Coordinates of N, CA and C in Angstrom, one line a residue:
Chain A
G1 N 0.4 -1.1 0.2 CA -0.2 0.1 0.0 C 1.1 1.2 0.0
Q2 N 0.4 2.5 -0.3 CA 0.6 3.9 -0.8 C 1.6 3.9 0.7
Q3 N 2.5 4.8 1.3 CA 3.4 4.6 2.3 C 4.1 6.3 2.2
L4 N 4.4 7.0 3.0 CA 4.9 8.0 3.2 C 6.1 7.5 3.4
N5 N 7.3 9.0 2.9 CA 9.1 9.2 2.8 C 9.3 9.4 4.2
Q6 N 10.2 8.7 4.9 CA 10.3 8.9 6.6 C 11.9 9.2 6.3
S7 N 12.6 10.0 7.0 CA 13.7 9.8 7.1 C 14.3 10.7 8.7
P8 N 15.5 10.0 8.7 CA 16.3 9.0 8.3 C 15.6 7.5 8.7
Q9 N 16.2 6.9 8.4 CA 15.2 5.2 8.6 C 16.2 4.9 10.2
S10 N 17.2 5.4 10.5 CA 18.0 5.1 12.0 C 18.6 6.7 12.2
M11 N 18.7 6.8 13.2 CA 19.3 7.6 14.4 C 20.0 7.0 15.2
F12 N 22.0 7.3 15.6 CA 21.7 6.9 16.8 C 22.7 8.0 17.0
I13 N 22.2 8.1 18.5 CA 22.6 9.7 19.2 C 23.0 9.1 20.5
Q14 N 24.1 10.0 21.0 CA 24.1 10.1 22.4 C 23.1 10.4 23.0
E15 N 22.7 10.6 24.6 CA 21.5 10.8 25.5 C 22.4 12.8 25.4
G16 N 20.9 13.0 25.1 CA 21.6 14.6 25.2 C 21.3 15.3 24.5
E17 N 21.2 14.5 23.0 CA 21.4 15.1 21.7 C 19.9 15.7 21.6
D18 N 19.9 16.5 20.3 CA 18.6 17.0 19.6 C 18.6 16.1 18.8
V19 N 17.1 15.7 18.6 CA 16.7 14.6 16.7 C 15.7 15.6 16.4
S20 N 15.6 15.2 15.4 CA 14.5 15.7 14.5 C 14.7 14.3 13.4
M21 N 13.4 14.4 12.8 CA 12.9 13.3 11.7 C 11.8 13.9 10.8
N22 N 11.5 13.6 9.3 CA 10.5 14.7 9.1 C 10.1 13.4 8.1
C23 N 8.7 13.4 7.6 CA 8.2 12.8 6.9 C 7.7 14.1 5.8
T24 N 7.7 13.2 4.3 CA 7.1 14.5 3.3 C 6.2 13.4 2.4
S25 N 5.3 13.5 2.0 CA 4.1 13.0 0.3 C 4.0 13.7 -0.5
S26 N 3.9 13.0 -1.4 CA 2.8 13.5 -2.8 C 1.8 14.1 -2.4
S27 N 1.2 13.3 -1.4 CA -0.2 14.4 -1.7 C -1.0 15.2 -0.4
I28 N -1.8 15.8 -0.6 CA -1.7 16.8 0.6 C -2.3 16.1 1.6
F29 N -2.4 16.2 2.7 CA -2.8 15.7 4.1 C -3.5 16.7 4.8
N30 N -4.9 16.7 5.5 CA -5.0 17.1 6.4 C -4.8 17.6 7.6
T31 N -4.3 15.6 8.0 CA -4.0 15.5 9.8 C -2.2 14.9 9.5
W32 N -1.3 15.3 10.0 CA -0.3 14.4 10.4 C -0.6 13.8 11.8
L33 N -0.2 12.8 12.1 CA 0.1 12.3 13.5 C 1.2 11.5 13.5
W34 N 2.3 11.8 14.6 CA 3.1 10.8 15.5 C 2.7 9.7 16.1
Y35 N 3.5 8.8 16.4 CA 3.9 7.4 17.0 C 5.3 7.2 17.6
K36 N 4.7 6.5 18.5 CA 6.4 6.3 18.8 C 5.7 4.4 19.6
Q37 N 6.3 3.2 18.7 CA 6.2 2.1 18.9 C 8.0 1.5 19.6
D38 N 7.5 0.8 20.7 CA 8.2 0.2 21.3 C 8.0 -1.5 21.5
P39 N 9.0 -2.0 21.4 CA 9.1 -3.4 21.0 C 8.4 -4.2 22.2
G40 N 7.3 -5.3 21.3 CA 6.3 -5.4 21.9 C 4.6 -5.0 22.7
E41 N 4.8 -3.6 22.0 CA 3.6 -3.3 22.1 C 3.5 -2.7 20.7
G42 N 1.7 -1.8 21.0 CA 1.4 -0.8 19.5 C 2.0 -0.1 19.5
P43 N 1.6 1.2 18.5 CA 2.2 2.1 18.6 C 1.3 3.7 19.7
V44 N 1.5 3.9 20.2 CA 1.2 4.9 21.0 C 1.2 6.8 20.3
L45 N 0.6 7.5 20.0 CA 0.4 8.5 19.8 C 1.0 9.3 20.5
L46 N 2.1 10.2 20.0 CA 2.9 11.7 20.5 C 2.0 12.9 20.1
I47 N 1.8 13.1 19.5 CA 1.2 14.5 18.9 C 0.4 14.0 17.6
A48 N -0.1 14.6 17.8 CA -2.1 15.7 16.6 C -1.7 16.6 15.9
L49 N -1.7 17.1 15.0 CA -1.4 18.1 14.1 C -2.4 17.9 12.9
Y50 N -3.6 19.2 13.0 CA -4.7 18.9 12.1 C -4.7 20.6 11.3
K51 N -3.6 21.1 11.3 CA -4.1 22.6 10.5 C -2.2 23.1 10.1
A52 N -2.5 23.2 8.7 CA -1.3 23.5 8.7 C -0.6 25.1 8.9
G53 N 0.7 25.1 9.1 CA 1.9 25.7 9.8 C 1.5 25.5 11.7
E54 N 0.8 24.5 11.9 CA 0.3 24.2 13.1 C 1.5 23.2 14.0
L55 N 2.6 24.6 15.2 CA 3.6 23.1 15.8 C 3.0 23.0 16.9
T56 N 3.2 22.0 17.5 CA 2.9 21.4 18.2 C 3.6 20.8 19.4
S57 N 4.1 21.3 20.8 CA 4.9 20.2 21.6 C 4.0 19.5 23.1
N58 N 5.3 17.8 23.1 CA 4.6 17.4 23.7 C 6.0 17.4 24.6
G59 N 5.9 18.1 26.0 CA 7.0 17.5 26.8 C 8.2 18.4 26.0
R60 N 9.2 17.5 26.3 CA 10.8 17.2 25.0 C 10.5 17.2 23.2
L61 N 9.3 17.3 23.1 CA 8.7 16.9 21.6 C 8.1 18.1 21.1
T62 N 8.4 18.2 20.0 CA 8.1 19.2 19.2 C 7.3 19.0 18.0
A63 N 6.7 19.0 17.6 CA 6.0 18.9 15.8 C 5.4 19.9 14.8
Q64 N 5.3 20.2 13.6 CA 5.0 20.8 13.1 C 4.3 20.2 11.4
F65 N 3.2 20.8 11.4 CA 2.8 20.5 9.7 C 2.6 21.4 8.6
G66 N 3.7 21.0 8.0 CA 4.2 21.6 7.5 C 3.1 22.5 6.4
I67 N 3.6 23.8 5.6 CA 2.8 25.1 5.1 C 1.8 24.4 4.0
T68 N 3.1 23.6 3.2 CA 2.0 22.8 1.6 C 1.7 21.7 2.6
R69 N 1.5 21.4 3.4 CA 0.6 20.2 3.8 C 0.9 19.0 3.3
K70 N 2.1 19.2 2.6 CA 3.0 17.3 2.4 C 3.7 17.1 2.9
D71 N 3.9 17.8 3.9 CA 5.1 17.4 5.0 C 5.0 17.4 6.4
S72 N 5.9 17.2 7.0 CA 5.9 17.3 8.7 C 7.3 17.2 9.5
F73 N 7.5 17.4 10.7 CA 8.8 17.6 10.8 C 8.3 16.6 12.9
L74 N 9.2 16.1 12.9 CA 9.1 15.6 14.5 C 10.7 16.2 15.1
N75 N 10.5 17.2 16.3 CA 11.9 16.8 16.7 C 11.5 16.6 17.8
I76 N 12.6 15.6 18.7 CA 13.2 15.5 20.4 C 14.5 16.3 21.0
S77 N 13.8 17.4 22.3 CA 15.3 18.2 22.8 C 15.8 16.8 23.6
A78 N 17.0 17.2 24.0 CA 17.8 16.5 25.2 C 17.3 15.1 24.9
S79 N 17.7 14.3 24.1 CA 17.2 12.8 24.2 C 17.7 12.0 25.5
I80 N 17.1 11.1 26.4 CA 16.7 10.0 27.0 C 17.1 8.7 26.6
P81 N 17.2 7.8 27.8 CA 17.8 6.5 26.8 C 16.3 5.8 26.9
S82 N 15.4 6.5 27.5 CA 13.7 5.5 27.4 C 13.2 5.9 25.6
D83 N 14.1 7.3 25.0 CA 13.0 7.7 23.9 C 13.7 6.3 22.6
V84 N 14.1 6.2 23.5 CA 14.9 4.6 22.3 C 13.5 3.7 21.7
G85 N 13.2 3.5 20.6 CA 12.3 3.5 19.7 C 11.8 3.7 18.7
I86 N 10.6 3.1 18.1 CA 10.7 3.9 16.4 C 9.6 4.1 16.0
Y87 N 9.7 5.0 15.7 CA 8.8 6.5 15.7 C 8.3 6.5 14.0
F88 N 7.1 6.8 13.9 CA 6.8 6.5 12.6 C 5.5 7.8 13.0
C89 N 5.8 8.6 11.2 CA 4.7 9.5 11.0 C 3.7 9.2 10.8
A90 N 2.2 9.3 10.2 CA 1.2 9.3 9.8 C 0.6 10.3 8.9
G91 N -0.6 10.2 8.2 CA -0.7 11.3 7.4 C -2.4 10.6 6.9
R92 N -3.5 11.5 6.7 CA -4.6 10.8 6.3 C -4.4 12.6 5.4
G93 N -5.7 12.3 4.7 CA -6.7 13.9 4.1 C -7.4 12.7 2.4
G94 N -7.9 13.4 1.3 CA -8.4 12.8 0.7 C -9.4 12.3 0.8
A95 N -9.9 11.9 -1.1 CA -11.3 11.4 -0.7 C -11.4 10.2 0.3
T96 N -10.6 9.2 0.3 CA -10.5 8.1 1.2 C -10.4 8.1 3.2
N97 N -9.9 9.6 3.1 CA -9.2 9.7 4.7 C -9.2 8.8 5.4
K98 N -8.5 7.7 4.8 CA -7.5 6.5 5.6 C -6.0 7.3 6.1
L99 N -5.7 6.7 6.9 CA -5.0 6.6 8.1 C -3.5 6.4 7.3
I100 N -2.2 6.8 6.6 CA -1.2 6.1 5.9 C 0.0 6.5 6.4
F101 N 0.9 5.3 6.6 CA 2.0 5.9 7.7 C 3.7 5.2 7.3
G102 N 4.3 5.9 7.2 CA 5.8 6.0 7.4 C 6.1 5.7 7.3
T103 N 7.5 4.7 6.9 CA 8.3 3.7 6.7 C 8.7 3.8 8.4
G104 N 8.8 4.8 9.3 CA 9.6 4.6 10.6 C 11.2 5.1 10.1
T105 N 11.2 5.5 11.7 CA 13.1 5.5 12.2 C 13.4 5.7 13.3
L106 N 13.8 4.6 13.5 CA 14.6 4.1 14.2 C 15.5 4.6 15.0
L107 N 14.9 5.1 16.2 CA 16.2 6.0 17.1 C 16.9 4.7 18.4
A108 N 18.2 5.1 18.5 CA 18.7 4.1 19.4 C 19.4 5.7 20.4
V109 N 19.4 5.2 21.6 CA 20.2 6.6 22.3 C 21.5 6.0 23.1
Q110 N 22.1 6.5 23.1 CA 23.8 5.5 23.8 C 23.6 6.9 25.1
P111 N 23.8 5.9 26.5 CA 23.3 6.6 27.6 C 25.3 7.5 27.7
Chain B
S1 N -8.0 8.8 26.3 CA -8.2 7.5 25.7 C -9.1 6.5 25.8
A2 N -9.5 5.8 24.9 CA -9.8 4.6 25.1 C -8.7 3.6 25.7
V3 N -9.3 2.5 26.1 CA -8.0 1.2 26.5 C -8.4 -0.1 25.5
I4 N -7.8 -0.1 24.6 CA -8.5 -1.4 23.9 C -7.2 -2.8 24.5
S5 N -7.9 -4.0 24.7 CA -7.6 -5.0 24.7 C -7.4 -5.6 23.3
Q6 N -6.6 -6.2 22.9 CA -6.5 -7.2 22.2 C -6.0 -9.4 22.5
K7 N -6.8 -10.0 21.9 CA -6.1 -11.9 22.8 C -5.9 -12.3 21.3
P8 N -4.6 -13.4 21.5 CA -4.2 -13.2 22.6 C -3.1 -12.0 21.8
S9 N -2.3 -12.2 22.8 CA -0.9 -11.0 22.5 C 0.1 -11.7 21.7
R10 N 0.3 -13.1 21.5 CA 1.5 -14.1 20.7 C 1.0 -15.1 20.8
D11 N 0.9 -15.9 19.8 CA 1.2 -16.9 18.9 C 1.8 -17.7 18.0
I12 N 1.7 -19.3 18.2 CA 2.7 -19.8 17.3 C 1.6 -21.0 16.7
C13 N 1.7 -21.1 15.4 CA 0.2 -21.6 15.0 C 1.0 -22.7 13.8
Q14 N 0.4 -23.9 13.8 CA 0.8 -24.9 12.5 C 0.2 -24.1 11.4
R15 N 1.0 -24.4 10.0 CA 0.2 -23.6 8.8 C -0.6 -24.4 8.3
G16 N -2.1 -23.8 7.4 CA -3.5 -24.6 7.5 C -3.9 -24.3 8.2
T17 N -3.9 -23.9 9.2 CA -4.9 -23.4 10.6 C -5.8 -21.9 10.7
S18 N -6.2 -21.7 11.3 CA -6.6 -20.2 11.3 C -6.9 -19.8 12.4
L19 N -7.1 -18.8 12.8 CA -6.4 -18.0 14.1 C -7.3 -16.6 14.6
T20 N -8.2 -16.6 15.5 CA -9.3 -15.6 15.5 C -8.6 -14.5 16.6
I21 N -8.7 -13.5 16.0 CA -8.1 -12.0 17.5 C -9.5 -11.7 17.9
Q22 N -9.0 -10.9 18.9 CA -10.5 -10.5 19.6 C -9.6 -9.3 19.8
C23 N -10.4 -7.9 19.8 CA -10.1 -6.4 20.1 C -11.5 -6.3 20.9
Q24 N -10.7 -5.7 22.0 CA -12.3 -5.3 22.7 C -11.8 -4.0 23.1
V25 N -12.6 -2.9 23.7 CA -12.8 -1.3 23.9 C -13.6 -0.9 25.1
D26 N -12.8 -0.2 25.9 CA -13.2 -0.1 26.9 C -14.9 1.5 26.7
S27 N -14.9 1.5 26.2 CA -15.4 2.6 25.6 C -16.5 2.6 23.7
Q28 N -17.4 2.8 23.8 CA -17.8 2.3 22.6 C -17.6 3.6 21.4
V29 N -16.6 3.4 20.0 CA -15.9 4.0 19.6 C -16.4 3.9 18.0
T30 N -16.8 4.8 17.4 CA -17.2 4.4 15.8 C -17.0 4.2 14.9
M31 N -15.3 4.3 14.5 CA -14.6 3.5 14.0 C -13.4 2.5 14.9
M32 N -13.1 1.0 13.8 CA -12.5 0.2 14.4 C -11.7 -0.5 12.9
F33 N -10.7 -0.7 13.1 CA -10.0 -1.1 12.5 C -8.7 -2.0 12.4
W34 N -8.4 -3.1 11.2 CA -7.4 -3.8 11.8 C -6.1 -3.6 10.5
Y35 N -4.9 -3.4 11.0 CA -3.7 -3.4 10.5 C -2.4 -4.2 10.5
R36 N -1.8 -4.8 9.8 CA -0.7 -5.4 9.4 C 0.6 -4.8 10.0
Q37 N 1.7 -5.4 10.6 CA 2.9 -4.9 10.6 C 4.1 -6.1 10.5
Q38 N 4.3 -6.4 9.0 CA 5.0 -7.8 9.1 C 6.9 -7.0 9.6
P39 N 7.4 -8.2 10.1 CA 8.5 -8.0 10.6 C 9.8 -7.1 9.6
G40 N 9.8 -5.9 11.0 CA 10.6 -4.8 10.7 C 10.2 -3.6 9.8
Q41 N 8.4 -4.1 9.4 CA 8.1 -2.9 8.6 C 7.6 -1.9 9.3
S42 N 6.3 -1.4 8.6 CA 5.6 -0.2 8.9 C 3.9 -0.8 8.6
L43 N 3.2 0.1 9.0 CA 1.9 -0.7 9.3 C 1.0 -0.3 8.2
T44 N 0.1 -1.6 7.5 CA -0.7 -0.9 6.8 C -2.6 -2.1 6.7
L45 N -2.7 -1.3 6.2 CA -4.2 -1.5 6.8 C -5.1 -2.6 6.1
I46 N -5.5 -3.4 6.7 CA -6.4 -4.2 6.5 C -7.6 -4.2 5.9
A47 N -8.6 -3.5 6.5 CA -9.8 -3.0 6.8 C -10.0 -2.5 7.5
T48 N -11.4 -2.0 7.3 CA -12.2 -1.1 8.4 C -13.7 -1.9 8.8
A49 N -13.3 -2.3 10.1 CA -14.4 -3.2 10.6 C -16.1 -2.6 10.4
N50 N -16.4 -2.6 9.8 CA -18.1 -1.5 10.3 C -19.5 -2.4 10.9
Q51 N -19.6 -1.8 12.0 CA -20.4 -2.3 12.5 C -22.0 -2.5 12.2
G52 N -22.3 -3.8 12.2 CA -23.5 -4.5 11.7 C -23.1 -4.2 9.8
S53 N -22.4 -4.7 9.6 CA -22.1 -5.0 8.4 C -20.9 -5.2 7.9
E54 N -20.7 -5.8 6.5 CA -19.0 -6.7 5.9 C -18.0 -5.3 6.1
A55 N -16.8 -6.0 6.2 CA -15.8 -4.8 6.8 C -15.6 -4.4 5.3
T56 N -15.0 -3.1 5.1 CA -14.1 -2.6 4.3 C -13.0 -2.8 4.5
Y57 N -12.2 -3.5 2.9 CA -10.7 -4.0 2.8 C -10.7 -3.6 2.0
E58 N -8.7 -3.1 2.0 CA -7.9 -2.0 1.7 C -7.5 -3.2 0.5
S59 N -6.9 -2.7 -1.1 CA -6.5 -3.8 -1.7 C -4.9 -4.5 -1.5
G60 N -5.5 -5.7 -2.0 CA -5.1 -6.9 -1.3 C -5.0 -7.6 -0.3
F61 N -6.4 -7.1 0.2 CA -6.5 -8.2 1.0 C -8.4 -8.7 0.8
V62 N -8.6 -9.8 1.3 CA -9.8 -10.1 0.8 C -10.6 -10.6 2.2
I63 N -12.0 -10.8 2.2 CA -12.6 -11.7 3.3 C -12.2 -13.0 3.3
D64 N -12.5 -13.2 2.3 CA -12.0 -14.9 2.3 C -11.1 -15.4 3.9
K65 N -10.0 -14.7 3.3 CA -8.5 -14.8 4.0 C -8.2 -13.9 5.0
F66 N -9.3 -12.8 5.2 CA -8.8 -11.7 6.6 C -10.6 -12.2 6.9
P67 N -11.8 -12.8 7.3 CA -13.0 -12.5 7.7 C -12.9 -11.7 9.1
I68 N -13.7 -10.6 9.2 CA -14.0 -9.6 10.2 C -15.4 -9.3 10.3
S69 N -15.2 -9.2 11.6 CA -16.7 -9.0 12.2 C -16.8 -7.8 13.5
R70 N -17.4 -7.8 13.1 CA -17.9 -6.0 14.5 C -19.5 -6.1 14.7
P71 N -19.6 -7.2 15.7 CA -21.2 -7.1 16.1 C -21.4 -6.0 17.0
N72 N -20.9 -5.1 17.5 CA -21.2 -4.1 18.1 C -20.3 -2.8 18.1
L73 N -20.3 -1.6 19.1 CA -19.4 -0.6 19.4 C -18.4 -0.9 20.1
T74 N -17.9 -1.9 20.7 CA -17.1 -2.0 21.7 C -16.4 -3.5 20.7
F75 N -16.1 -4.1 19.7 CA -15.5 -5.5 20.4 C -15.7 -5.8 18.6
S76 N -14.5 -6.2 17.7 CA -14.4 -6.8 16.6 C -13.1 -7.7 16.4
T77 N -13.0 -9.4 15.6 CA -12.1 -9.7 15.4 C -11.6 -10.1 14.2
L78 N -10.5 -10.3 13.9 CA -9.6 -10.4 12.8 C -9.1 -12.1 13.0
T79 N -10.2 -12.7 11.4 CA -9.6 -14.3 11.6 C -8.5 -14.2 10.2
V80 N -7.2 -14.9 10.3 CA -6.0 -15.0 9.5 C -6.7 -16.2 9.4
S81 N -6.8 -16.8 8.2 CA -7.5 -18.1 7.5 C -6.4 -18.6 7.0
N82 N -6.2 -20.5 7.0 CA -5.3 -21.0 6.4 C -4.0 -20.2 6.4
M83 N -3.4 -19.9 7.6 CA -2.3 -19.7 7.5 C -1.0 -20.1 6.9
S84 N -0.4 -19.7 6.0 CA 1.0 -19.4 5.6 C 2.5 -18.9 6.5
P85 N 3.6 -19.4 6.2 CA 4.6 -18.4 7.3 C 4.3 -17.2 6.4
E86 N 4.0 -16.7 5.6 CA 3.9 -15.2 4.7 C 3.2 -14.5 5.8
D87 N 2.5 -15.2 6.6 CA 1.1 -14.6 7.4 C 1.6 -14.1 8.7
S88 N 3.0 -14.8 8.8 CA 3.7 -14.2 10.0 C 3.9 -12.8 10.6
S89 N 3.4 -11.9 11.5 CA 3.2 -10.5 11.1 C 2.4 -10.5 13.1
I90 N 2.4 -8.7 13.1 CA 1.8 -8.2 14.2 C 0.8 -7.7 13.2
Y91 N -0.4 -7.9 14.5 CA -1.8 -7.7 13.9 C -2.2 -6.8 14.6
L92 N -2.5 -5.2 14.2 CA -3.2 -4.3 15.2 C -4.1 -3.6 15.5
C93 N -5.1 -3.8 16.2 CA -6.2 -3.3 16.1 C -6.2 -1.6 16.7
S94 N -7.1 -1.0 15.9 CA -6.9 0.5 16.1 C -8.5 0.9 16.1
V95 N -8.2 2.3 17.1 CA -10.2 3.0 16.9 C -10.4 4.2 17.0
E96 N -11.5 4.4 16.7 CA -10.9 6.5 16.5 C -12.6 7.0 16.7
D97 N -12.0 7.5 17.4 CA -13.9 7.9 17.8 C -14.7 9.4 17.3
L98 N -15.1 8.8 16.3 CA -15.4 10.6 15.3 C -16.8 10.7 16.1
R99 N -17.6 10.4 17.3 CA -18.6 11.8 18.3 C -18.1 12.3 19.0
R100 N -16.6 13.0 18.9 CA -15.5 13.8 19.4 C -15.3 14.9 18.8
G101 N -15.6 14.4 17.2 CA -15.4 15.9 16.4 C -15.1 15.1 15.6
G102 N -14.9 15.9 13.8 CA -14.5 15.5 12.5 C -13.2 14.6 12.3
N103 N -12.4 15.3 13.0 CA -10.9 14.6 12.9 C -10.1 14.1 14.4
Q104 N -10.0 12.9 14.7 CA -9.8 12.2 15.6 C -8.7 11.4 15.4
P105 N -7.2 11.3 16.0 CA -6.2 10.2 16.1 C -7.0 9.1 16.3
Q106 N -6.2 7.8 15.5 CA -6.7 6.5 16.1 C -5.3 5.9 17.4
H107 N -5.7 5.1 17.8 CA -5.2 4.8 18.9 C -5.3 2.9 18.7
F108 N -4.2 2.9 18.8 CA -4.0 1.3 18.7 C -3.8 0.4 20.0
G109 N -3.9 -1.0 19.7 CA -4.0 -2.0 21.0 C -2.5 -2.4 20.7
D110 N -1.7 -3.3 21.6 CA -1.2 -3.7 21.8 C -0.3 -4.9 20.5
G111 N -1.5 -5.2 20.1 CA -1.2 -6.2 18.9 C -1.2 -7.5 19.1
T112 N -0.9 -8.7 18.7 CA -0.9 -10.1 18.4 C 0.2 -10.2 17.7
R113 N 0.5 -10.4 18.2 CA 2.1 -11.2 17.3 C 1.9 -12.7 17.2
L114 N 2.0 -12.7 15.7 CA 1.9 -14.0 14.8 C 3.1 -15.2 14.5
S115 N 2.9 -16.3 14.5 CA 4.1 -17.0 13.9 C 3.7 -18.4 13.8
I116 N 4.2 -18.2 11.9 CA 3.3 -19.3 11.7 C 4.5 -20.6 11.3
L117 N 4.5 -22.0 11.4 CA 5.4 -22.4 11.4 C 5.0 -23.4 9.8

């Protein structure tokens, strides 16, 4: 099925570093969602974005809905070991309004 | 958000058999969905479970292979039929409650990890 382009595919960083990941689409979306998936669990919603240009924070996480409505980014500041996991973007828009998932970013944090 | 429980959490099955996965939500929700997550991959929508009518399947997924039931607003099942090793995946239930407004996020259960020998 259709997937969003998400980058980077993986990141290996030191504790305390900031992280940035993004998703791009060829289609216009009216919703962008960011999820985190830990091993053995389902994706957990981190941030939901509903308006172009919207910038939303959740603790150390900040996400933005791109002005073109075709992209979104997620920043994590001052990373900690528990930030380890796979981060997925997901977008929704168009006639079907289905949720389409990005390919995921694997984040590893070295203490 | 709603609490979503999936059973079983994992199973190992013989090829050619079928397994039914249950998804129970602690509150009524308008929309329920089933996804597949193959090893190391992203999530792919299998179908939308419609209450009181047949599920709406995505391209590449058919009712004979993945029959779905949704008898009420809090419960759905997904059956993986005539399983083969290629069906080894995580199967995830998600919900969305449109009664809260037109634009709502989806929330996921913890998934069912299925391995077929």
